Amino acid sequence: MGQSMVMYIGAIMSVDSTLYEAAAIDGANGWQKFRYVILPGIKTIIVLNMILSITGSLSVFEPPYVITGGDFGTGSYFVIMHKLAHESQKVGLASAMAIVLLVLIMLATLIQKGVERYFFGIGDKEPIRTVRKRKKMEAKGGV
């Protein structure tokens, strides 16, 4: 949590201060400043933290191993993989488990990137959600 907080604080501090001033001049309240100034400025850090958090939770090893050694049903995927490879000498099975974990992490990352593209867009491109809303309004005869 500390690493994520440091990344968020750093990203918020890197948002251009003139944007805050312009929002204040336009009469934006705190929520509007967050939604229209801060959030777009830190979207890459949000996505990075999402990816790091989910992949980190899939590959957690130290806390369960240090606290209980993985006994009593507290073993994570990595602890079980470690026991298979080093205690049971089933290196092939542990390697297969590592490949499965790699595929799971890659799938989670691809899903997160899709969500990022849908809600935030990529680079200069508009989010897919915004484009769809605009096309729907145009089809109804709106703006």
Coordinates of C-alpha atoms in Angstrom, one line a residue:
M1 CA 0.0 0.0 0.0
G2 CA 2.9 2.3 0.7
Q3 CA 4.4 1.9 -2.7
S4 CA 1.0 2.7 -4.3
M5 CA 0.5 5.7 -2.2
V6 CA 4.0 7.1 -3.1
M7 CA 3.2 6.6 -6.8
Y8 CA -0.1 8.3 -6.5
I9 CA 1.3 11.3 -4.6
G10 CA 4.1 11.6 -7.1
A11 CA 1.7 11.5 -10.0
I12 CA -0.6 14.1 -8.5
M13 CA 2.4 16.3 -7.8
S14 CA 3.4 16.0 -11.5
V15 CA 0.1 17.4 -12.8
D16 CA 0.6 20.9 -14.1
S17 CA -0.3 23.5 -11.5
T18 CA -1.7 25.8 -14.2
L19 CA -4.5 23.3 -14.8
Y20 CA -5.5 23.6 -11.2
E21 CA -5.5 27.4 -11.5
A22 CA -7.5 27.3 -14.7
A23 CA -10.1 25.0 -13.0
A24 CA -10.3 27.3 -10.1
I25 CA -10.9 30.3 -12.4
D26 CA -13.6 28.4 -14.2
G27 CA -15.3 27.8 -10.9
A28 CA -14.7 24.1 -10.5
N29 CA -15.2 22.5 -7.1
G30 CA -13.0 19.9 -5.5
W31 CA -14.8 16.9 -7.1
Q32 CA -14.7 18.5 -10.5
K33 CA -10.9 19.3 -10.1
F34 CA -10.4 15.7 -9.2
R35 CA -12.5 14.3 -12.1
Y36 CA -11.3 16.6 -14.9
V37 CA -7.8 17.6 -13.9
I38 CA -6.2 15.0 -11.5
L39 CA -7.8 11.8 -12.8
P40 CA -6.8 12.2 -16.4
G41 CA -3.3 13.3 -15.3
I42 CA -2.7 10.1 -13.3
K43 CA -4.5 7.5 -15.4
T44 CA -1.3 5.8 -16.3
I45 CA -0.3 5.4 -12.6
I46 CA -3.8 4.1 -11.8
V47 CA -3.5 1.4 -14.5
L48 CA 0.1 0.6 -13.4
N49 CA -1.0 0.2 -9.8
M50 CA -3.9 -2.0 -10.8
I51 CA -1.6 -4.3 -12.8
L52 CA 1.0 -4.4 -10.0
S53 CA -1.6 -5.1 -7.3
I54 CA -3.3 -7.9 -9.1
T55 CA -0.2 -9.6 -10.4
G56 CA 1.4 -9.1 -7.0
S57 CA -1.6 -10.8 -5.2
L58 CA -1.3 -13.7 -7.6
S59 CA 2.3 -14.2 -6.8
V60 CA 2.5 -13.5 -3.1
F61 CA 5.0 -15.7 -1.3
E62 CA 6.7 -14.1 1.7
P63 CA 3.8 -13.5 4.2
P64 CA 2.3 -17.0 4.1
Y65 CA 5.6 -18.7 4.0
V66 CA 7.2 -16.7 6.8
I67 CA 4.1 -16.8 9.1
T68 CA 2.9 -20.4 8.7
G69 CA 5.2 -22.0 6.2
G70 CA 2.1 -22.7 4.1
D71 CA 0.7 -25.2 6.6
F72 CA -3.0 -25.4 7.7
G73 CA -4.3 -24.4 4.3
T74 CA -2.6 -21.0 4.2
G75 CA -0.3 -21.8 1.3
S76 CA -0.5 -19.5 -1.7
Y77 CA 0.1 -20.7 -5.2
F78 CA 3.8 -19.8 -4.9
V79 CA 4.2 -21.5 -1.5
I80 CA 2.7 -24.8 -2.9
M81 CA 4.9 -24.4 -6.0
H82 CA 8.0 -24.0 -3.7
K83 CA 7.1 -27.1 -1.7
L84 CA 6.6 -29.2 -4.8
A85 CA 9.9 -28.1 -6.3
H86 CA 12.2 -28.1 -3.2
E87 CA 10.7 -30.6 -0.7
S88 CA 8.9 -33.1 -3.0
Q89 CA 11.5 -32.8 -5.8
K90 CA 8.7 -32.5 -8.4
V91 CA 10.4 -29.8 -10.4
G92 CA 8.5 -30.5 -13.6
L93 CA 5.1 -30.1 -11.9
A94 CA 6.3 -26.9 -10.2
S95 CA 7.5 -25.6 -13.6
A96 CA 4.1 -26.4 -15.1
M97 CA 2.5 -24.5 -12.3
A98 CA 4.8 -21.5 -13.0
I99 CA 3.7 -21.5 -16.7
V100 CA 0.0 -21.6 -15.6
L101 CA 0.7 -18.6 -13.3
L102 CA 2.4 -16.8 -16.1
V103 CA -0.7 -17.3 -18.3
L104 CA -3.0 -16.2 -15.6
I105 CA -1.0 -13.0 -15.0
M106 CA -0.9 -12.3 -18.7
L107 CA -4.7 -12.7 -19.0
A108 CA -5.2 -10.4 -16.0
T109 CA -3.0 -7.8 -17.6
L110 CA -4.8 -8.1 -21.0
I111 CA -8.1 -7.6 -19.3
Q112 CA -6.9 -4.6 -17.4
K113 CA -5.4 -3.1 -20.5
G114 CA -8.8 -3.6 -22.2
V115 CA -10.6 -1.9 -19.3
E116 CA -8.0 0.9 -19.5
R117 CA -8.6 1.4 -23.2
Y118 CA -12.4 1.3 -22.7
F119 CA -12.5 3.9 -19.9
F120 CA -9.4 6.0 -20.4
G121 CA -8.2 5.6 -24.0
I122 CA -4.7 5.1 -25.2
G123 CA -2.3 8.0 -25.7
D124 CA -4.1 10.7 -27.7
K125 CA -7.0 8.4 -28.7
E126 CA -10.4 8.9 -27.0
P127 CA -11.8 6.2 -24.7
I128 CA -14.0 3.7 -26.5
R129 CA -16.8 4.5 -24.1
T130 CA -16.8 8.2 -25.1
V131 CA -16.8 7.4 -28.8
R132 CA -19.7 5.0 -28.4
K133 CA -21.7 7.6 -26.5
R134 CA -21.1 10.3 -29.1
K135 CA -22.1 8.0 -32.0
K136 CA -25.2 7.0 -30.1
M137 CA -26.1 10.6 -29.6
E138 CA -25.4 11.4 -33.3
A139 CA -27.6 8.5 -34.4
K140 CA -30.5 9.8 -32.2
G141 CA -30.2 13.2 -34.0
G142 CA -28.3 14.9 -31.2
V143 CA -25.3 17.1 -31.5

